[in-house]
Coordinates of C-alpha atoms in Angstrom, one line a residue:
M1173 CA -52.8 -10.2 25.7
K1174 CA -50.0 -12.5 26.9
A1175 CA -49.1 -13.4 23.3
S1176 CA -48.9 -9.8 22.3
R1177 CA -46.7 -9.0 25.3
R1178 CA -44.4 -11.8 24.5
K1179 CA -44.2 -10.8 20.9
F1180 CA -43.5 -7.2 21.9
L1181 CA -40.7 -8.2 24.4
A1182 CA -39.1 -10.5 21.8
T1183 CA -39.2 -7.8 19.1
T1184 CA -37.8 -5.2 21.5
T1185 CA -35.0 -7.5 22.6
L1186 CA -34.0 -8.3 19.0
L1187 CA -34.1 -4.6 18.1
G1188 CA -32.0 -3.7 21.1
T1189 CA -29.5 -6.3 20.3
G1190 CA -29.2 -5.1 16.7
L1191 CA -28.8 -1.5 17.8
A1192 CA -26.1 -2.5 20.3
A1193 CA -24.2 -4.5 17.7
S1194 CA -24.4 -1.7 15.2
A1195 CA -22.9 0.7 17.7
L1196 CA -19.8 -1.5 18.2
P1197 CA -16.7 -0.1 16.5
V1198 CA -15.7 -1.8 13.3
P1199 CA -12.0 -2.5 13.3
A1200 CA -10.1 -0.7 10.6
P1201 CA -8.1 -2.9 8.2
E1202 CA -4.6 -3.3 9.6
K1203 CA -2.0 -1.2 7.9
K1204 CA 1.2 -2.9 6.9
Q1205 CA 4.0 -0.7 8.1
L1206 CA 7.2 -0.1 6.2
I1207 CA 10.4 -0.7 8.2
H1208 CA 13.6 1.2 7.1
H1209 CA 16.7 -0.3 8.7
V1210 CA 20.1 1.5 8.0
F1211 CA 23.5 0.2 9.1
F1212 CA 26.5 2.6 9.4
W1213 CA 30.2 1.8 9.2
L1214 CA 32.2 4.8 10.5
K1215 CA 35.4 6.0 8.9
N1216 CA 36.9 6.3 12.4
P1217 CA 35.1 3.7 14.5
D1218 CA 37.3 4.2 17.5
S1219 CA 36.6 8.0 17.6
K1220 CA 34.2 8.8 20.5
E1221 CA 33.7 12.3 18.9
D1222 CA 32.6 10.8 15.6
R1223 CA 30.3 8.3 17.3
D1224 CA 28.7 11.1 19.4
K1225 CA 28.3 13.3 16.4
L1226 CA 26.6 10.6 14.4
V1227 CA 24.1 9.9 17.3
E1228 CA 23.4 13.7 17.4
G1229 CA 22.6 13.6 13.7
L1230 CA 20.5 10.5 13.9
Q1231 CA 18.4 12.1 16.7
T1232 CA 17.5 15.0 14.4
L1233 CA 15.6 12.6 12.2
S1234 CA 13.0 12.0 14.9
K1235 CA 11.5 15.4 14.0
I1236 CA 10.3 14.1 10.6
E1237 CA 6.5 13.8 10.9
T1238 CA 6.1 10.5 8.9
I1239 CA 8.5 8.5 11.2
R1240 CA 6.3 6.6 13.6
K1241 CA 9.1 5.2 15.7
L1242 CA 12.9 5.7 15.6
H1243 CA 15.4 3.4 17.2
I1244 CA 19.1 4.2 17.2
G1245 CA 21.2 1.1 17.9
V1246 CA 24.7 -0.1 18.6
L1247 CA 26.0 -3.7 18.5
A1248 CA 24.6 -5.9 21.1
S1249 CA 26.8 -8.2 23.1
T1250 CA 25.1 -11.4 21.9
E1251 CA 26.9 -14.6 21.2
K1252 CA 29.1 -14.7 18.1
R1253 CA 27.7 -16.9 15.3
D1254 CA 28.5 -17.2 11.6
V1255 CA 25.1 -15.7 10.7
V1256 CA 25.6 -12.5 12.8
D1257 CA 27.3 -9.5 11.2
T1258 CA 29.2 -7.5 13.8
S1259 CA 31.1 -5.3 11.4
W1260 CA 28.9 -2.2 11.7
Q1261 CA 28.9 0.5 14.4
F1262 CA 25.4 2.1 14.4
S1263 CA 22.0 1.3 13.1
E1264 CA 18.8 3.2 12.8
L1265 CA 15.4 1.5 12.6
M1266 CA 12.4 3.5 11.5
F1267 CA 8.8 2.6 11.2
F1268 CA 6.5 4.3 8.6
D1269 CA 2.8 3.9 8.0
D1270 CA 3.3 3.2 4.3
L1271 CA 5.4 3.8 1.3
A1272 CA 4.3 7.4 1.0
G1273 CA 5.6 8.1 4.5
Q1274 CA 9.0 6.7 3.7
A1275 CA 9.2 8.6 0.4
A1276 CA 8.4 11.8 2.3
Y1277 CA 11.2 11.0 4.7
Q1278 CA 13.7 10.5 1.8
S1279 CA 13.1 14.0 0.4
H1280 CA 12.5 15.8 3.8
P1281 CA 14.8 18.7 4.4
I1282 CA 15.9 17.3 7.8
H1283 CA 17.0 14.0 6.2
L1284 CA 18.8 15.8 3.4
A1285 CA 20.6 18.0 6.0
F1286 CA 21.5 14.9 7.9
V1287 CA 23.2 13.3 4.9
K1288 CA 24.9 16.6 4.1
N1289 CA 26.1 17.4 7.6
Y1290 CA 27.0 13.9 8.9
G1291 CA 27.8 11.9 5.7
H1292 CA 31.5 12.6 6.1
L1293 CA 31.5 10.4 9.2
W1294 CA 30.6 7.1 7.5
A1295 CA 32.6 4.9 5.2
K1296 CA 29.7 2.6 4.3
V1297 CA 25.9 2.5 4.6
I1298 CA 23.5 -0.3 3.8
V1299 CA 19.8 0.0 3.9
Y1300 CA 17.1 -2.7 4.2
D1301 CA 13.5 -1.7 3.6
A1302 CA 10.8 -4.2 4.3
M1303 CA 7.0 -4.3 4.4
E1304 CA 5.0 -6.4 6.8
A1305 CA 4.1 -9.8 5.3

């Protein structure tokens, strides 16, 4: 009787442990986000009106569904070094889930309207796109 009881308890414990382990969530494979970083050089960098207008335009981009995060930046007051480019006035940093999300952004009506309505403000734009390593 004692051997059967021990065997029953051991089997029940093993089954319970197996069921508990199978109920644990399995982590999804990590997605590698695409980062889209754009730098703007204004035609009139000293014009507060042009600067405010560009920020207004950049903020409209946040309504695009595939953008996971949008950061609008200006130059930081960090130390001057040879490797730091301080020639630009604004940047936008966007995070997308994947290449498809960034492609949808490129052809999105809000993005096209931004380029059309605010493109006259900048003299130069440089884009850096990167995937997580």
